[in-house]
């Protein structure tokens, strides 16, 4: 059985290989340290980390999944689902967010299918989101505060990265 726990500084060395996974966005050490310092409740590990934050204002107040990845030898054990559920619970019950969102490469069909099974919908396409080349999909899941599910009504047109409302 795998234990889910808060991420700690020593984990940065253990999970450096995450940056070698071509489907996972690459971050530098200072980026990870910023998340660890500012949003420790949103940074957990279970032989694969989930990293997120809370951001936005008004009805755009939401949890954001910055990265979730599971080492190949630990896949197919529903660890990503458990990590996502943890981040959603923190967003819903602690930070009273309206929704959780994430960005995924448009070509990453297995991840898109997994997120859809977890209740996420494609909210919008972000043109050239990844390194100015590949489109990203902004996927969202409404939380209990969004009783009318306004946050997941898909946009009809794609957007560019500079049109994103929040960072």
Backbone as JSON, one array per atom type, in Angstrom:
{
  "sequence": "XXXXXXXXXXXXXXXXXXXXXXXXXXXXXXXXXXXXXXXXXXXXXXXXXXXXXXXXXXXXXXXXXXXXXXXXXXXXXXXXXXXXXXXXXXXXXXXXXXXXXXXXXXXXXXXXXXXXXXXXXXXXXXXXXXXXXXXXXXXXXXXXXXXXXXXXXXXXXXXXXXXXXXX",
  "N": [[0.85, -1.19, 0.0], [0.47, 2.25, -0.74], [1.51, 5.23, 0.77], [0.25, 8.48, 0.98], [1.75, 11.55, 1.26], [2.89, 14.78, 2.47], [4.97, 16.68, 0.33], [8.51, 17.02, 0.61], [11.66, 18.8, 0.99], [13.8, 16.98, 0.44], [12.62, 15.28, -1.38], [12.87, 16.51, -3.81], [15.26, 15.72, -4.92], [14.85, 12.99, -5.25], [12.82, 12.86, -7.15], [13.75, 13.96, -9.48], [13.88, 12.76, -11.95], [11.36, 13.03, -13.0], [11.32, 15.25, -14.58], [12.32, 14.25, -16.9], [10.35, 12.92, -18.2], [8.58, 12.99, -21.11], [5.95, 13.82, -21.3], [5.42, 15.35, -19.14], [5.48, 18.59, -17.83], [8.44, 20.55, -17.63], [10.25, 21.8, -14.89], [12.31, 24.11, -13.0], [14.5, 23.89, -10.1], [14.07, 26.11, -8.35], [11.47, 26.81, -8.96], [10.0, 24.59, -8.01], [10.65, 24.87, -5.28], [9.41, 27.29, -4.67], [6.68, 26.59, -4.86], [6.59, 24.69, -2.81], [7.1, 26.29, -0.61], [5.03, 28.27, -0.73], [2.53, 26.97, -1.22], [2.17, 24.54, 0.44], [0.17, 22.7, 1.19], [-0.78, 21.84, -1.2], [1.04, 20.18, -2.39], [2.04, 17.09, -2.77], [3.15, 13.65, -2.39], [3.33, 10.34, -3.68], [5.06, 8.18, -4.52], [5.16, 9.52, -6.85], [4.74, 12.81, -7.69], [2.18, 15.3, -6.93], [1.49, 18.59, -7.7], [0.29, 21.72, -6.92], [-1.68, 24.76, -6.72], [-3.56, 27.52, -5.36], [-5.55, 30.01, -6.83], [-6.66, 33.09, -8.49], [-9.63, 35.24, -8.59], [-12.78, 36.16, -7.15], [-15.38, 34.52, -8.88], [-13.52, 33.11, -10.28], [-11.82, 31.96, -8.52], [-9.84, 29.3, -7.77], [-8.54, 25.91, -7.57], [-5.45, 24.84, -8.85], [-3.9, 22.44, -10.82], [-0.67, 22.05, -11.1], [1.28, 20.17, -11.76], [1.16, 16.68, -12.23], [2.37, 13.52, -11.9], [3.31, 10.12, -12.35], [5.69, 7.74, -11.56], [6.87, 5.45, -14.02], [7.04, 2.74, -13.11], [5.15, 2.67, -11.11], [2.7, 3.12, -12.19], [-0.75, 2.54, -13.18], [-1.94, 1.93, -10.78], [-3.76, 3.53, -9.7], [-2.72, 5.81, -8.49], [-2.45, 8.43, -9.49], [-5.11, 9.19, -9.58], [-5.74, 9.17, -6.82], [-4.01, 11.18, -5.92], [-5.0, 13.37, -7.35], [-7.61, 13.49, -6.29], [-6.99, 14.24, -3.69], [-5.9, 16.83, -4.05], [-8.16, 18.07, -5.12], [-9.93, 17.88, -2.92], [-8.63, 19.54, -1.05], [-8.8, 21.98, -2.4], [-11.58, 22.28, -2.46], [-12.61, 21.9, 0.23], [-10.86, 23.24, 2.02], [-9.93, 25.65, 0.8], [-12.22, 26.59, -0.41], [-12.8, 26.77, -3.18], [-14.07, 27.43, -6.53], [-13.66, 25.73, -8.69], [-11.42, 23.21, -10.06], [-8.59, 23.36, -12.1], [-6.52, 22.34, -14.89], [-3.78, 21.99, -17.16], [-3.17, 20.24, -20.14], [-1.27, 18.51, -22.56], [-2.45, 18.62, -25.88], [-2.02, 16.4, -27.39], [-1.78, 14.32, -25.61], [-3.42, 11.84, -25.21], [-3.95, 9.56, -23.43], [-3.78, 10.79, -20.85], [-5.76, 12.77, -21.07], [-8.07, 11.19, -21.31], [-7.98, 9.93, -18.8], [-8.35, 12.15, -17.08], [-10.91, 12.91, -17.9], [-12.37, 10.69, -16.99], [-12.17, 11.22, -14.32], [-13.91, 13.28, -14.05], [-13.36, 15.71, -15.26], [-13.73, 18.29, -17.71], [-13.16, 19.45, -21.05], [-12.45, 22.7, -21.13], [-11.38, 24.76, -22.67], [-9.29, 25.3, -25.57], [-5.89, 26.08, -25.67], [-3.93, 27.81, -27.69], [-0.72, 26.95, -28.9], [0.42, 26.58, -26.31], [2.36, 25.02, -25.0], [5.69, 25.47, -24.94], [5.42, 27.26, -27.03], [4.67, 25.82, -29.21], [3.06, 23.36, -29.14], [-0.46, 22.85, -28.75], [-2.42, 23.33, -25.79], [-4.81, 21.85, -23.59], [-7.2, 23.25, -21.54], [-8.51, 21.92, -18.83], [-11.3, 21.38, -16.71], [-12.89, 20.93, -13.51], [-15.82, 21.22, -11.78], [-16.43, 22.37, -8.45], [-18.02, 22.0, -5.19], [-18.83, 24.6, -4.46], [-19.51, 25.86, -6.82], [-22.4, 25.8, -7.66], [-24.07, 26.04, -9.88], [-22.51, 25.15, -11.92], [-21.12, 26.88, -13.63], [-18.44, 27.33, -14.14], [-17.5, 25.36, -15.8], [-18.57, 25.52, -18.31], [-17.93, 25.15, -21.61], [-15.69, 27.18, -23.58], [-16.27, 28.63, -26.78], [-14.33, 29.23, -28.64], [-10.81, 28.91, -29.4], [-8.08, 30.09, -27.32], [-5.22, 32.26, -26.8], [-2.07, 31.98, -25.03], [-1.58, 34.51, -23.82], [-4.1, 35.43, -23.33], [-5.1, 34.22, -21.1], [-6.77, 34.39, -17.98], [-5.59, 34.37, -15.46], [-2.63, 33.81, -13.54]],
  "CA": [[0.0, 0.0, 0.0], [1.21, 3.48, -0.85], [1.11, 6.32, 1.64], [0.32, 9.81, 0.39], [2.25, 12.47, 2.28], [3.35, 16.06, 1.97], [6.26, 16.73, -0.33], [9.54, 17.7, 1.39], [12.82, 19.2, 0.18], [14.56, 15.81, -0.01], [11.94, 14.67, -2.52], [13.32, 17.16, -5.04], [16.33, 14.9, -5.46], [14.3, 11.69, -5.6], [11.92, 12.93, -8.29], [14.35, 14.72, -10.58], [13.6, 12.06, -13.21], [10.06, 13.49, -13.49], [11.6, 16.21, -15.64], [12.72, 13.54, -18.11], [9.14, 12.39, -18.81], [8.23, 13.93, -22.17], [4.57, 14.3, -21.16], [5.35, 16.19, -17.95], [6.13, 19.89, -18.0], [9.72, 20.62, -16.94], [10.41, 22.96, -14.02], [13.6, 24.17, -12.33], [14.43, 23.7, -8.65], [13.49, 27.26, -7.65], [10.03, 26.74, -9.17], [9.5, 23.62, -7.04], [10.8, 25.42, -3.94], [8.37, 28.3, -4.5], [5.44, 25.88, -4.56], [6.73, 24.07, -1.51], [7.0, 27.35, 0.4], [3.77, 29.03, -0.78], [1.33, 26.13, -1.24], [2.56, 23.2, 0.89], [-0.99, 21.81, 1.22], [-1.06, 21.42, -2.57], [2.23, 19.5, -2.91], [2.09, 15.78, -2.12], [3.89, 12.61, -3.09], [3.01, 8.92, -3.47], [5.92, 7.64, -5.58], [4.89, 10.39, -7.98], [4.2, 14.0, -7.03], [1.17, 16.21, -7.45], [1.85, 19.93, -7.27], [-0.73, 22.66, -7.33], [-1.81, 26.01, -5.98], [-4.87, 28.14, -5.43], [-5.37, 31.31, -7.46], [-7.84, 33.72, -9.09], [-10.45, 36.12, -7.77], [-14.22, 36.03, -7.38], [-15.79, 33.21, -9.38], [-12.36, 32.45, -10.87], [-11.02, 31.4, -7.43], [-9.8, 27.87, -8.09], [-7.33, 25.12, -7.39], [-4.8, 24.58, -10.13], [-2.96, 21.33, -10.84], [0.51, 22.46, -11.85], [1.89, 18.95, -12.31], [0.92, 15.38, -11.6], [3.03, 12.47, -12.67], [3.57, 8.89, -11.6], [6.82, 7.0, -12.14], [6.37, 4.32, -14.81], [6.91, 1.48, -12.35], [4.04, 2.78, -10.17], [1.47, 3.44, -12.91], [-1.84, 1.56, -13.19], [-2.32, 1.63, -9.4], [-4.67, 4.62, -9.35], [-2.06, 6.84, -7.69], [-2.8, 9.75, -10.02], [-6.49, 9.46, -9.12], [-5.68, 9.5, -5.4], [-3.37, 12.49, -5.79], [-5.95, 14.37, -7.86], [-8.68, 13.62, -5.3], [-6.44, 14.99, -2.56], [-5.82, 18.24, -4.43], [-9.55, 18.56, -5.24], [-10.47, 18.04, -1.57], [-8.02, 20.73, -0.46], [-9.4, 23.13, -3.09], [-13.0, 22.36, -2.12], [-12.93, 21.98, 1.66], [-10.01, 24.18, 2.74], [-9.86, 26.95, 0.14], [-13.55, 26.97, -0.89], [-12.66, 27.18, -4.58], [-15.19, 27.12, -7.42], [-13.3, 24.63, -9.58], [-10.02, 22.85, -10.21], [-8.22, 23.28, -13.51], [-5.2, 21.83, -15.25], [-3.47, 22.05, -18.59], [-2.62, 18.98, -20.64], [-0.94, 18.57, -23.99], [-3.57, 18.14, -26.71], [-1.64, 15.09, -27.93], [-1.66, 13.34, -24.54], [-4.73, 11.17, -25.15], [-4.17, 8.78, -22.2], [-4.04, 11.69, -19.73], [-7.07, 13.4, -21.28], [-9.08, 10.18, -20.96], [-7.97, 9.75, -17.35], [-8.98, 13.31, -16.46], [-12.36, 12.83, -18.17], [-12.92, 9.7, -16.05], [-12.2, 11.86, -13.01], [-14.94, 14.3, -14.06], [-12.92, 16.95, -15.89], [-14.2, 18.55, -19.07], [-12.31, 20.39, -21.78], [-13.04, 24.03, -21.05], [-10.92, 25.54, -23.83], [-7.99, 24.98, -26.18], [-4.95, 27.2, -25.59], [-3.05, 27.65, -28.83], [0.73, 27.04, -28.68], [0.64, 26.73, -24.87], [3.59, 24.34, -24.61], [6.9, 25.92, -25.64], [5.06, 28.0, -28.22], [4.5, 24.9, -30.33], [1.91, 22.45, -29.04], [-1.65, 23.36, -28.06], [-2.79, 22.74, -24.52], [-6.23, 21.85, -23.26], [-7.52, 23.67, -20.18], [-9.58, 21.04, -18.38], [-11.84, 21.84, -15.42], [-13.87, 20.15, -12.76], [-16.53, 22.1, -10.85], [-16.48, 21.94, -7.06], [-19.33, 22.2, -4.56], [-19.2, 26.02, -4.4], [-20.07, 26.23, -8.13], [-23.64, 25.03, -7.7], [-24.66, 26.11, -11.22], [-21.51, 24.59, -12.85], [-20.75, 27.91, -14.61], [-17.0, 27.3, -14.42], [-17.13, 24.32, -16.76], [-19.23, 25.73, -19.6], [-16.8, 25.32, -22.54], [-15.6, 28.33, -24.47], [-16.51, 28.21, -28.17], [-13.16, 29.51, -29.48], [-9.53, 28.76, -28.7], [-7.44, 31.31, -26.83], [-3.76, 32.23, -26.79], [-1.6, 32.06, -23.65], [-1.69, 35.85, -23.25], [-5.51, 35.71, -23.0], [-5.48, 33.54, -19.87], [-7.18, 35.39, -16.98], [-4.88, 34.29, -14.19], [-1.32, 33.14, -13.6]],
  "C": [[0.88, 1.24, 0.0], [0.63, 4.53, 0.09], [1.26, 7.63, 0.88], [0.72, 10.75, 1.52], [2.65, 13.79, 1.63], [4.74, 15.93, 1.37], [7.25, 17.44, 0.58], [10.75, 17.98, 0.5], [13.61, 18.02, -0.35], [13.92, 15.13, -1.22], [12.37, 15.28, -3.84], [14.42, 16.34, -5.7], [15.81, 13.54, -5.93], [13.48, 11.73, -6.88], [12.45, 13.78, -9.43], [14.05, 14.08, -11.93], [12.24, 12.44, -13.8], [10.28, 14.45, -14.66], [12.05, 15.54, -16.93], [11.51, 12.94, -18.84], [8.64, 13.39, -19.84], [6.8, 14.46, -22.07], [4.38, 15.19, -19.94], [6.09, 17.49, -18.21], [7.38, 19.94, -17.13], [9.81, 21.92, -16.15], [11.81, 22.93, -13.41], [13.41, 24.09, -10.82], [13.79, 24.88, -7.92], [11.97, 27.29, -7.82], [9.4, 25.78, -8.16], [9.55, 24.19, -5.62], [9.75, 26.5, -3.66], [7.04, 27.65, -4.14], [5.48, 25.27, -3.16], [6.57, 25.09, -0.39], [5.63, 28.02, 0.44], [2.52, 28.18, -0.66], [1.65, 24.71, -0.77], [1.39, 22.22, 0.94], [-1.3, 21.22, -0.14], [0.1, 20.64, -3.19], [2.41, 18.2, -2.14], [2.83, 14.77, -2.99], [3.37, 11.23, -2.7], [3.75, 8.16, -4.56], [5.63, 8.31, -6.92], [4.23, 11.62, -7.4], [2.99, 14.6, -7.72], [1.5, 17.57, -6.86], [0.79, 20.88, -7.79], [-0.69, 23.91, -6.49], [-3.25, 26.46, -6.06], [-4.65, 29.56, -5.95], [-6.69, 31.85, -8.0], [-8.56, 34.61, -8.11], [-11.91, 35.89, -8.11], [-14.57, 34.62, -7.83], [-14.68, 32.48, -10.12], [-11.41, 31.88, -9.8], [-11.03, 29.87, -7.59], [-8.48, 27.22, -7.68], [-6.76, 24.83, -8.76], [-3.8, 23.44, -9.97], [-1.79, 21.76, -11.71], [1.18, 21.26, -12.51], [1.41, 17.74, -11.52], [1.58, 14.35, -12.51], [3.28, 11.28, -11.76], [4.7, 8.16, -12.33], [6.29, 5.77, -12.87], [6.16, 3.03, -14.03], [5.77, 1.5, -11.34], [2.71, 3.1, -10.86], [0.5, 2.26, -12.86], [-2.22, 1.08, -11.78], [-3.26, 2.7, -8.84], [-4.04, 5.67, -8.43], [-2.41, 8.23, -8.18], [-4.2, 10.14, -9.56], [-6.49, 9.87, -7.65], [-5.07, 10.88, -5.18], [-4.3, 13.6, -6.26], [-7.08, 14.58, -6.86], [-8.22, 14.43, -4.09], [-6.4, 16.48, -2.88], [-7.23, 18.84, -4.57], [-10.16, 18.79, -3.86], [-9.91, 19.28, -0.88], [-8.64, 21.98, -1.08], [-10.83, 23.36, -2.64], [-13.22, 22.68, -0.64], [-12.1, 23.0, 2.44], [-10.06, 25.57, 2.13], [-11.18, 27.4, -0.49], [-13.52, 27.49, -2.33], [-13.9, 26.78, -5.39], [-14.9, 25.91, -8.3], [-11.82, 24.31, -9.44], [-9.74, 22.82, -11.7], [-6.82, 22.73, -13.67], [-5.02, 22.02, -16.74], [-2.8, 20.74, -18.98], [-2.33, 19.16, -22.12], [-2.09, 17.97, -24.79], [-3.28, 16.76, -27.28], [-1.61, 13.98, -26.88], [-3.01, 12.66, -24.27], [-4.93, 10.35, -23.88], [-4.49, 9.68, -20.99], [-5.41, 12.34, -19.86], [-8.19, 12.43, -20.9], [-9.14, 9.96, -19.46], [-8.67, 10.91, -16.66], [-10.49, 13.31, -16.71], [-13.02, 11.81, -17.25], [-13.03, 10.26, -14.64], [-13.2, 13.01, -12.94], [-14.54, 15.63, -14.66], [-13.49, 17.06, -17.29], [-13.21, 19.51, -19.74], [-13.03, 21.73, -21.81], [-12.65, 24.87, -22.26], [-9.58, 24.99, -24.32], [-7.14, 26.25, -26.08], [-3.9, 26.96, -26.67], [-1.58, 27.85, -28.44], [1.08, 27.27, -27.21], [1.99, 26.15, -24.44], [4.75, 24.75, -25.52], [6.59, 26.65, -26.94], [4.8, 27.13, -29.43], [3.21, 24.09, -30.23], [0.76, 23.1, -28.27], [-1.83, 22.62, -26.74], [-4.29, 22.76, -24.38], [-6.36, 22.27, -21.81], [-8.72, 22.83, -19.78], [-10.0, 21.48, -16.98], [-12.82, 20.84, -14.83], [-14.51, 21.1, -11.75], [-16.52, 21.49, -9.45], [-17.81, 22.35, -6.44], [-19.76, 23.67, -4.5], [-19.85, 26.49, -5.7], [-21.34, 25.41, -8.35], [-24.28, 25.0, -9.09], [-23.71, 25.59, -12.31], [-21.12, 25.58, -13.95], [-19.29, 27.77, -15.06], [-16.6, 26.28, -15.47], [-17.88, 24.42, -18.09], [-18.13, 26.03, -20.62], [-16.88, 26.61, -23.34], [-15.72, 27.82, -25.91], [-15.28, 28.39, -29.06], [-11.88, 29.25, -28.69], [-8.99, 30.11, -28.27], [-5.93, 31.16, -26.97], [-3.3, 32.35, -25.34], [-1.73, 33.46, -23.03], [-3.13, 36.25, -22.92], [-5.96, 35.02, -21.72], [-5.7, 34.57, -18.77], [-6.3, 35.44, -15.76], [-3.56, 33.57, -14.43], [-0.95, 32.62, -12.23]]
}
